[in-house]
Coordinates of C-alpha atoms and ligand atoms in Angstrom, one line a residue:
M1 CA 11.5 28.9 -12.9
L2 CA 10.8 30.1 -9.0
A3 CA 6.7 31.1 -10.9
G4 CA 4.1 29.3 -8.3
K5 CA 6.8 28.7 -5.9
R6 CA 6.7 28.9 -1.6
I7 CA 9.9 30.4 0.0
L8 CA 9.6 30.2 3.8
L9 CA 12.6 32.8 4.5
V10 CA 14.0 32.8 7.4
I11 CA 15.3 36.1 8.0
A12 CA 18.4 36.0 11.4
G13 CA 20.0 38.5 13.2
G14 CA 22.8 39.7 11.1
I15 CA 24.2 43.5 9.1
A16 CA 23.7 41.4 5.5
A17 CA 20.1 41.3 6.6
Y18 CA 19.0 44.4 4.5
K19 CA 20.6 43.4 1.0
V20 CA 17.6 40.3 1.8
L21 CA 15.3 42.6 1.4
E22 CA 16.6 42.9 -2.3
L23 CA 16.6 39.4 -2.3
I24 CA 12.9 39.3 -1.7
R25 CA 12.3 41.5 -4.6
R26 CA 14.0 38.9 -6.6
L27 CA 11.6 36.7 -6.4
K28 CA 9.0 38.3 -6.7
E29 CA 9.3 39.6 -9.5
R30 CA 10.1 35.7 -10.7
G31 CA 6.6 34.6 -9.4
A32 CA 7.8 33.6 -6.3
G33 CA 5.5 33.1 -3.1
V34 CA 8.4 34.7 0.2
V35 CA 7.0 33.8 3.6
P36 CA 9.4 35.7 6.0
I37 CA 10.6 34.8 9.7
L38 CA 12.6 37.3 11.4
T39 CA 13.6 36.0 14.9
P40 CA 14.0 38.7 17.5
A41 CA 18.1 39.8 16.2
A42 CA 16.5 40.3 13.0
E43 CA 14.5 42.7 14.2
E44 CA 17.0 45.0 15.4
F45 CA 18.4 45.1 11.6
V46 CA 14.8 45.1 9.0
T47 CA 11.1 46.2 9.9
P48 CA 8.5 43.7 9.8
L49 CA 7.3 45.9 8.7
T50 CA 10.0 46.6 5.4
V51 CA 9.8 42.7 5.1
G52 CA 6.2 42.2 5.1
A53 CA 5.5 45.3 2.6
L54 CA 7.9 43.5 -0.2
A55 CA 6.9 40.0 0.9
G56 CA 3.1 40.4 0.7
E57 CA 2.7 38.3 3.3
P58 CA 2.5 38.7 6.7
V59 CA 5.6 37.9 8.7
H60 CA 6.2 35.2 11.4
R61 CA 7.7 36.4 14.8
D62 CA 7.2 33.9 17.5
L63 CA 6.3 30.7 17.8
F64 CA 3.3 30.7 19.9
D65 CA 1.7 33.4 18.1
L66 CA 1.3 31.0 15.6
T67 CA 0.3 27.3 18.3
R68 CA -3.0 29.7 19.3
E69 CA -3.8 28.3 16.1
S70 CA -6.3 25.3 15.1
D71 CA -3.5 23.6 13.6
I72 CA 0.3 23.6 14.9
G73 CA 1.5 26.7 13.3
H74 CA 5.5 26.3 13.0
I75 CA 4.4 22.7 11.2
R76 CA 2.3 24.2 9.0
L77 CA 5.0 26.4 7.7
S78 CA 7.7 24.3 7.0
R79 CA 5.2 21.9 5.1
D80 CA 4.0 24.2 3.2
A81 CA 6.7 25.6 1.9
D82 CA 9.1 24.9 -1.2
L83 CA 12.7 25.0 0.3
L84 CA 13.5 26.8 3.2
V85 CA 16.1 29.8 3.0
V86 CA 18.1 31.1 5.6
A87 CA 19.7 34.7 5.0
P88 CA 22.1 36.3 6.8
A89 CA 22.5 32.5 8.2
T90 CA 25.0 34.4 11.5
A91 CA 27.2 32.3 13.1
D92 CA 24.6 31.7 16.4
L93 CA 21.5 30.3 14.7
I94 CA 23.3 27.9 12.1
A95 CA 25.4 26.9 15.3
R96 CA 21.6 26.0 17.0
M97 CA 19.9 24.4 13.0
A98 CA 23.6 22.3 14.4
S99 CA 22.9 21.4 17.4
G100 CA 19.3 20.8 16.6
F101 CA 17.2 23.3 18.4
A102 CA 13.5 24.4 18.4
N103 CA 14.1 27.2 21.0
D104 CA 12.5 30.1 18.5
L105 CA 9.7 29.3 16.1
A106 CA 13.4 30.1 13.4
T107 CA 15.3 26.5 14.9
T108 CA 11.1 25.2 14.9
A109 CA 10.4 25.7 12.1
L110 CA 13.7 24.4 10.5
L111 CA 13.4 20.8 12.6
A112 CA 9.8 19.9 12.0
T113 CA 11.2 20.3 8.1
D114 CA 11.5 17.6 5.9
K115 CA 11.9 20.0 2.5
P116 CA 15.6 21.3 1.0
V117 CA 17.6 23.9 3.1
L118 CA 19.8 26.9 1.7
I119 CA 21.5 29.1 3.7
A120 CA 23.5 32.6 3.5
P121 CA 26.3 32.6 5.7
A122 CA 27.8 35.3 6.7
M123 CA 28.9 36.7 10.1
N124 CA 33.0 38.9 10.6
P125 CA 36.0 36.5 9.6
R126 CA 37.2 34.8 12.4
M127 CA 33.5 33.9 13.9
W128 CA 33.8 31.9 10.3
D129 CA 37.4 30.8 11.0
H130 CA 36.0 29.8 14.5
P131 CA 36.5 26.1 14.5
A132 CA 32.9 26.0 16.3
T133 CA 31.0 27.8 13.0
R134 CA 33.5 25.4 10.9
R135 CA 32.7 22.3 13.2
N136 CA 29.2 23.8 12.3
M137 CA 29.2 24.0 10.0
A138 CA 30.1 20.4 8.9
R139 CA 27.9 19.3 10.0
L140 CA 25.3 21.0 8.7
V141 CA 26.4 19.9 4.8
E142 CA 26.7 16.6 6.1
D143 CA 23.4 17.0 7.3
G144 CA 22.7 18.0 3.5
V145 CA 21.7 21.3 4.6
M146 CA 23.1 23.5 0.7
V147 CA 25.1 26.5 1.0
V148 CA 26.3 30.3 -0.8
G149 CA 28.9 32.1 0.0
P150 CA 29.8 33.6 2.0
G151 CA 32.3 35.3 -0.4
V152 CA 35.6 37.1 0.9
G153 CA 35.2 40.9 1.2
E154 CA 35.0 43.6 2.8
M155 CA 32.7 43.5 5.9
A156 CA 30.6 46.4 8.2
E157 CA 33.7 46.3 10.8
R158 CA 36.3 48.9 9.8
G159 CA 39.5 47.9 9.4
E160 CA 37.9 43.5 8.3
A161 CA 39.1 41.9 5.2
G162 CA 38.5 37.7 4.4
T163 CA 35.8 35.7 4.3
G164 CA 32.3 36.3 5.8
R165 CA 30.6 38.6 3.9
M166 CA 27.1 36.6 2.5
A167 CA 26.4 36.1 -1.2
E168 CA 24.8 39.1 -3.0
P169 CA 21.7 39.0 -3.4
M170 CA 21.4 38.1 -7.3
E171 CA 23.8 35.3 -6.4
I172 CA 21.3 33.8 -3.4
L173 CA 19.3 34.4 -6.3
A174 CA 21.2 32.3 -8.1
A175 CA 21.5 29.5 -5.6
I176 CA 17.8 29.1 -4.7
E177 CA 17.3 28.3 -8.9
A178 CA 20.0 25.6 -8.5
A179 CA 17.8 24.2 -6.1
F180 CA 15.4 24.1 -7.6
S181 CA 16.7 22.2 -10.7
G182 CA 17.8 19.4 -10.1
E183 CA 22.0 20.0 -10.1
P184 CA 21.9 21.5 -5.9
A185 CA 25.7 19.7 -6.2
L186 CA 26.5 23.1 -8.3
I187 CA 25.6 25.3 -5.6
G188 CA 27.9 23.8 -3.4
G189 CA 30.6 21.4 -6.1
P190 CA 32.8 21.7 -7.9
K191 CA 31.4 23.7 -11.2
P192 CA 31.6 22.3 -14.2
L193 CA 32.5 26.7 -16.3
S194 CA 34.4 27.9 -13.7
G195 CA 37.1 29.4 -14.8
R196 CA 35.1 29.5 -18.5
R197 CA 34.0 33.1 -20.3
M198 CA 31.2 31.9 -22.4
I199 CA 28.5 35.2 -24.2
I200 CA 24.2 34.2 -24.6
T201 CA 23.3 36.4 -27.3
S202 CA 19.0 36.5 -26.2
G203 CA 15.0 37.7 -27.3
P204 CA 14.2 39.6 -30.3
T205 CA 15.9 42.6 -32.1
H206 CA 14.1 45.2 -32.7
E207 CA 15.6 47.0 -37.3
P208 CA 13.6 51.0 -36.4
I209 CA 11.5 51.9 -39.2
D210 CA 11.4 56.0 -37.7
P211 CA 11.6 56.7 -34.1
V212 CA 8.1 55.3 -33.1
R213 CA 8.4 52.1 -35.8
Y214 CA 10.4 48.7 -35.7
L215 CA 10.4 45.4 -37.8
A216 CA 10.5 42.9 -34.4
N217 CA 10.5 38.7 -34.3
R218 CA 7.9 37.8 -31.9
S219 CA 10.7 35.9 -29.5
S220 CA 10.1 36.5 -25.8
G221 CA 14.3 36.1 -24.5
R222 CA 13.6 32.8 -22.8
Q223 CA 15.7 29.9 -24.2
G224 CA 18.3 32.5 -24.3
H225 CA 17.8 33.8 -20.7
A226 CA 17.9 30.3 -19.3
I227 CA 20.6 29.7 -20.0
A228 CA 22.4 32.2 -19.3
A229 CA 21.1 31.4 -16.1
A230 CA 21.9 27.7 -16.3
A231 CA 25.4 28.7 -17.3
A232 CA 26.2 31.1 -14.3
R233 CA 25.2 28.4 -11.9
A234 CA 27.5 26.0 -13.5
G235 CA 30.9 29.0 -12.6
A236 CA 30.5 30.7 -16.2
E237 CA 31.3 34.8 -16.5
V238 CA 28.4 34.7 -18.1
T239 CA 27.6 38.3 -20.9
L240 CA 24.0 38.0 -22.0
V241 CA 24.0 40.4 -25.2
S242 CA 19.6 40.4 -24.5
G243 CA 17.1 42.6 -27.0
P244 CA 14.1 44.1 -26.0
V245 CA 12.8 41.6 -23.8
T246 CA 10.3 41.9 -21.4
I247 CA 11.2 39.1 -18.5
P248 CA 13.9 39.5 -15.7
D249 CA 17.5 39.7 -15.8
P250 CA 18.0 35.7 -15.3
A251 CA 20.7 36.1 -11.6
G252 CA 24.5 36.3 -11.5
V253 CA 24.6 37.5 -15.0
S254 CA 26.1 40.9 -16.8
V255 CA 23.5 41.8 -19.1
V256 CA 23.8 44.3 -22.5
P257 CA 20.5 44.4 -23.3
V258 CA 20.5 46.3 -27.3
E259 CA 17.8 46.9 -30.3
S260 CA 19.2 45.9 -33.0
A261 CA 21.1 43.6 -34.7
A262 CA 23.7 46.1 -35.4
D263 CA 24.3 47.4 -31.7
M264 CA 24.3 42.9 -30.8
L265 CA 26.5 42.7 -33.1
A266 CA 28.9 45.5 -31.8
A267 CA 27.8 43.7 -28.2
V268 CA 29.2 40.4 -28.9
E269 CA 32.6 41.6 -30.6
A270 CA 32.9 44.0 -28.0
A271 CA 33.0 40.6 -25.1
L272 CA 34.7 38.9 -27.3
P273 CA 37.6 37.2 -26.3
A274 CA 34.9 34.3 -24.8
D275 CA 36.2 29.8 -24.7
I276 CA 32.7 29.6 -25.3
A277 CA 30.3 32.1 -27.8
V278 CA 25.9 30.6 -27.9
M279 CA 23.7 32.7 -30.6
A280 CA 19.8 32.0 -29.1
A281 CA 19.0 35.8 -30.3
A282 CA 16.3 35.7 -33.2
V283 CA 18.3 38.2 -35.1
A284 CA 16.0 40.2 -38.3
D285 CA 17.3 38.6 -40.5
W286 CA 17.1 41.9 -42.9
R287 CA 16.8 45.9 -41.6
V288 CA 14.9 49.2 -42.8
A289 CA 18.0 49.5 -45.2
S290 CA 17.4 53.5 -44.7
A291 CA 15.1 54.4 -41.3
S292 CA 13.7 57.2 -40.9
E293 CA 14.1 60.3 -38.8
K294 CA 10.9 61.5 -38.0
K295 CA 8.0 59.6 -37.4
L296 CA 6.5 58.2 -41.2
K297 CA 3.3 60.3 -42.2
K298 CA -0.1 58.9 -43.4
Q299 CA 0.4 60.1 -47.7
A300 CA -2.7 62.3 -48.5
S301 CA -2.8 59.8 -52.1
G302 CA -3.0 57.4 -49.9
A303 CA 0.0 56.0 -50.9
P304 CA 2.0 53.8 -48.2
P305 CA 5.2 53.8 -47.7
M306 CA 8.3 51.7 -49.5
L307 CA 10.3 49.9 -47.3
E308 CA 13.6 48.8 -48.3
L309 CA 15.0 46.2 -46.7
V310 CA 18.9 44.8 -46.2
E311 CA 20.3 41.9 -45.5
N312 CA 21.4 42.0 -41.4
P313 CA 25.2 41.7 -40.2
D314 CA 25.2 37.4 -39.2
I315 CA 26.3 37.9 -36.3
L316 CA 26.7 33.7 -35.3
A317 CA 29.2 33.4 -38.4
S318 CA 30.8 36.3 -38.4
I319 CA 30.9 34.8 -34.2
G320 CA 31.8 31.0 -35.8
R321 CA 34.0 32.4 -38.8
H322 CA 35.4 35.1 -35.9
H323 CA 39.7 35.1 -37.6
T324 CA 41.7 35.6 -35.1
L325 CA 38.9 35.9 -31.4
R326 CA 36.7 32.3 -32.7
P327 CA 35.2 31.1 -29.2
R328 CA 36.2 27.7 -28.4
L329 CA 32.6 26.3 -28.5
V330 CA 30.2 28.1 -31.0
V331 CA 27.1 27.3 -30.2
G332 CA 23.5 28.5 -32.9
F333 CA 20.1 28.6 -32.9
A334 CA 18.0 27.0 -35.9
A335 CA 14.1 27.9 -35.7
E336 CA 12.8 26.8 -38.5
T337 CA 8.9 26.2 -39.7
N338 CA 9.4 23.6 -42.2
D339 CA 12.9 21.7 -43.7
L340 CA 14.2 21.9 -39.5
I341 CA 17.5 18.9 -40.4
E342 CA 18.1 20.5 -44.1
N343 CA 18.1 23.9 -42.7
A344 CA 20.0 23.3 -39.6
R345 CA 22.8 20.8 -41.6
S346 CA 22.9 23.6 -43.6
K347 CA 23.7 26.6 -41.2
L348 CA 26.3 24.9 -39.5
E349 CA 28.2 24.5 -42.5
R350 CA 27.5 27.7 -43.4
K351 CA 29.1 29.7 -39.7
G352 CA 30.7 28.0 -39.1
A353 CA 29.3 26.2 -35.5
D354 CA 30.2 23.7 -33.7
L355 CA 26.5 22.8 -33.2
I356 CA 23.4 23.7 -33.8
V357 CA 20.6 23.5 -31.7
A358 CA 17.6 22.8 -34.3
N359 CA 13.4 23.9 -33.9
D360 CA 10.2 24.3 -34.5
V361 CA 9.1 26.9 -34.8
S362 CA 5.8 26.6 -36.5
P363 CA 1.8 28.5 -34.6
E364 CA 0.8 25.1 -33.5
T365 CA 4.4 23.9 -31.1
G366 CA 3.2 27.6 -29.4
V367 CA 7.4 27.1 -28.9
M368 CA 7.8 31.5 -29.6
G369 CA 6.5 32.8 -26.1
G370 CA 6.0 29.1 -24.1
G371 CA 7.3 27.5 -22.0
D372 CA 8.8 24.8 -23.6
N373 CA 10.9 23.6 -26.1
T374 CA 11.0 20.0 -28.4
V375 CA 14.7 20.9 -30.0
R376 CA 17.6 18.2 -32.2
L377 CA 21.1 18.9 -31.8
V378 CA 23.5 18.9 -34.7
S379 CA 26.6 18.5 -34.6
A380 CA 29.0 16.8 -37.1
A381 CA 28.1 13.9 -34.4
G382 CA 25.2 13.0 -35.9
V383 CA 21.1 14.4 -35.0
E384 CA 20.6 13.8 -31.4
D385 CA 16.8 14.8 -30.8
W386 CA 15.5 15.9 -27.1
P387 CA 12.4 14.8 -26.4
K388 CA 10.0 17.8 -25.0
L389 CA 11.2 19.7 -22.2
S390 CA 11.4 23.3 -20.4
K391 CA 12.7 25.5 -21.4
D392 CA 14.9 25.3 -17.9
E393 CA 15.3 22.2 -18.5
V394 CA 16.5 22.8 -22.6
A395 CA 19.4 25.0 -20.6
N396 CA 20.8 23.2 -17.9
R397 CA 21.1 19.9 -20.6
L398 CA 22.8 22.0 -23.0
V399 CA 24.7 23.2 -20.5
A400 CA 25.9 20.3 -19.2
R401 CA 26.3 19.3 -23.7
I402 CA 28.9 22.1 -23.8
A403 CA 30.0 21.2 -20.9
E404 CA 31.3 18.3 -21.7
L405 CA 32.2 19.4 -25.7
L406 CA 34.4 22.1 -24.7
P407 CA 38.0 21.8 -25.4
A408 CA 40.2 22.5 -22.5
P409 CA 42.2 25.3 -22.8
D410 CA 46.0 25.1 -24.7
G411 CA 48.6 23.5 -22.2
E412 CA 45.3 22.6 -19.7
G413 CA 44.7 18.9 -19.3
A414 CA 46.2 15.9 -21.4
Ligands
FMN1 C1 26.0 45.2 15.5 C2 25.8 44.0 15.3 C3 26.2 43.3 14.2 C4 25.9 41.9 14.7 N1 26.5 41.1 13.2 C5 25.7 39.8 13.0 C6 27.2 38.9 11.9 O1 27.0 39.9 10.9 N2 27.0 37.6 11.7 C7 26.9 37.2 13.3 O2 26.1 35.9 13.1 N3 26.5 37.9 13.8 C8 26.3 39.3 14.6 N4 26.0 39.4 15.6 C9 25.3 38.8 16.4 C10 24.0 38.7 16.5 O3 23.2 38.9 15.9 C11 23.4 37.4 17.7 O4 24.7 36.4 17.5 C12 21.7 37.5 18.0 O5 22.1 36.6 19.2 C13 21.6 36.1 16.4 O6 20.3 36.1 17.1 P1 20.2 34.7 15.2 O7 20.9 33.9 15.3 O8 18.3 34.3 16.8 O9 19.0 36.0 14.4 C14 25.2 41.4 15.6 C15 25.6 41.1 16.1 C16 25.0 43.5 16.5 C17 25.3 44.1 17.8

């Protein structure tokens, strides 16, 4: 979702500036371009050298350096960005933004932009609670500025606690993803899955043949990981049980890495109870009956080893038919190359799922490992066709649908 996006990152002068180094790494890992602006006060906390090295871009510090260029530098910086992020947003910078100041490079770029702006405030709790800061924040929110945090916790100052701690880098990352996913309302507004626990599986499983070889499939984990990220943005407390993948962990979720189907089932069961389970992993149907403890060697006779396969545990059915801890909503995936709907319907029934997300994974569709997905939702109510969407869009829609379908917990609602 962030690949190719350009983020103008304004770092202001607060203690939390050091945490922004981690944010830059996470953004770069996801393929985003990060163009840093440091206020003079920020340079007291982090060096331009470190910020520039992590961002892989020169750090912009001085309004008048930029205006020596042939075009107007601060305008170009704002124009070239897809999103402006201020982290940490100090009380001082928030006040200057709210008043429309343009008295340094940071505020000038922020005033000269028509792009979305996200701020991560960070300050002492008394500064945060001060009526002046309350007023300034209300004004910025009214102006359409998106806000992530601050959180409650211990401050850098000894003995200080309260609201004012900057959101953690992964929370800021999740808010940045939300800003790009067309659901910025989720950053500050009500979150439909707040307070819900969700278990999501993703990726392939690796079934050992011997210590160096395994049986696997082509799943990349992109769809399951996108669902985990979307669920976290919607406020769910997400445990992502992931088979071996090469993509980064989604922001704001707790990841349990596993290898085999047996490991995955154990990790899913350990994560119960949950309100929702989304089983998106491509779990191997079979494993080698007895994996060799030593690497198998070629035989002098030329005879290849005979591998006996046995069926793996059915994770979706174990959860969908769980006697005591069945989640209120169980969603399965059916990756098929033929008879998609028929197979999905039978899976719904056999495995005790509420919803099956069926997708055609024939090689010509490019779904396995690709960026797009064409899915059909199969439930007792019928079949719903979704158009071809990016895996991120499928994730957002699915999470919105889950929030609609989720029955209220006992004792909640009418
Ligand atoms: C050690 C130290 C820590 C500070 N931490 C913060 C902070 O966390 N939040 C904040 O709003 N101001 C903090 N300040 C005050 C700002 O650095 C000061 O208001 C500065 O003018 C901000 O400039 P800027 O907004 O242009 O970066 C701190 C100052 C010092 C000396």
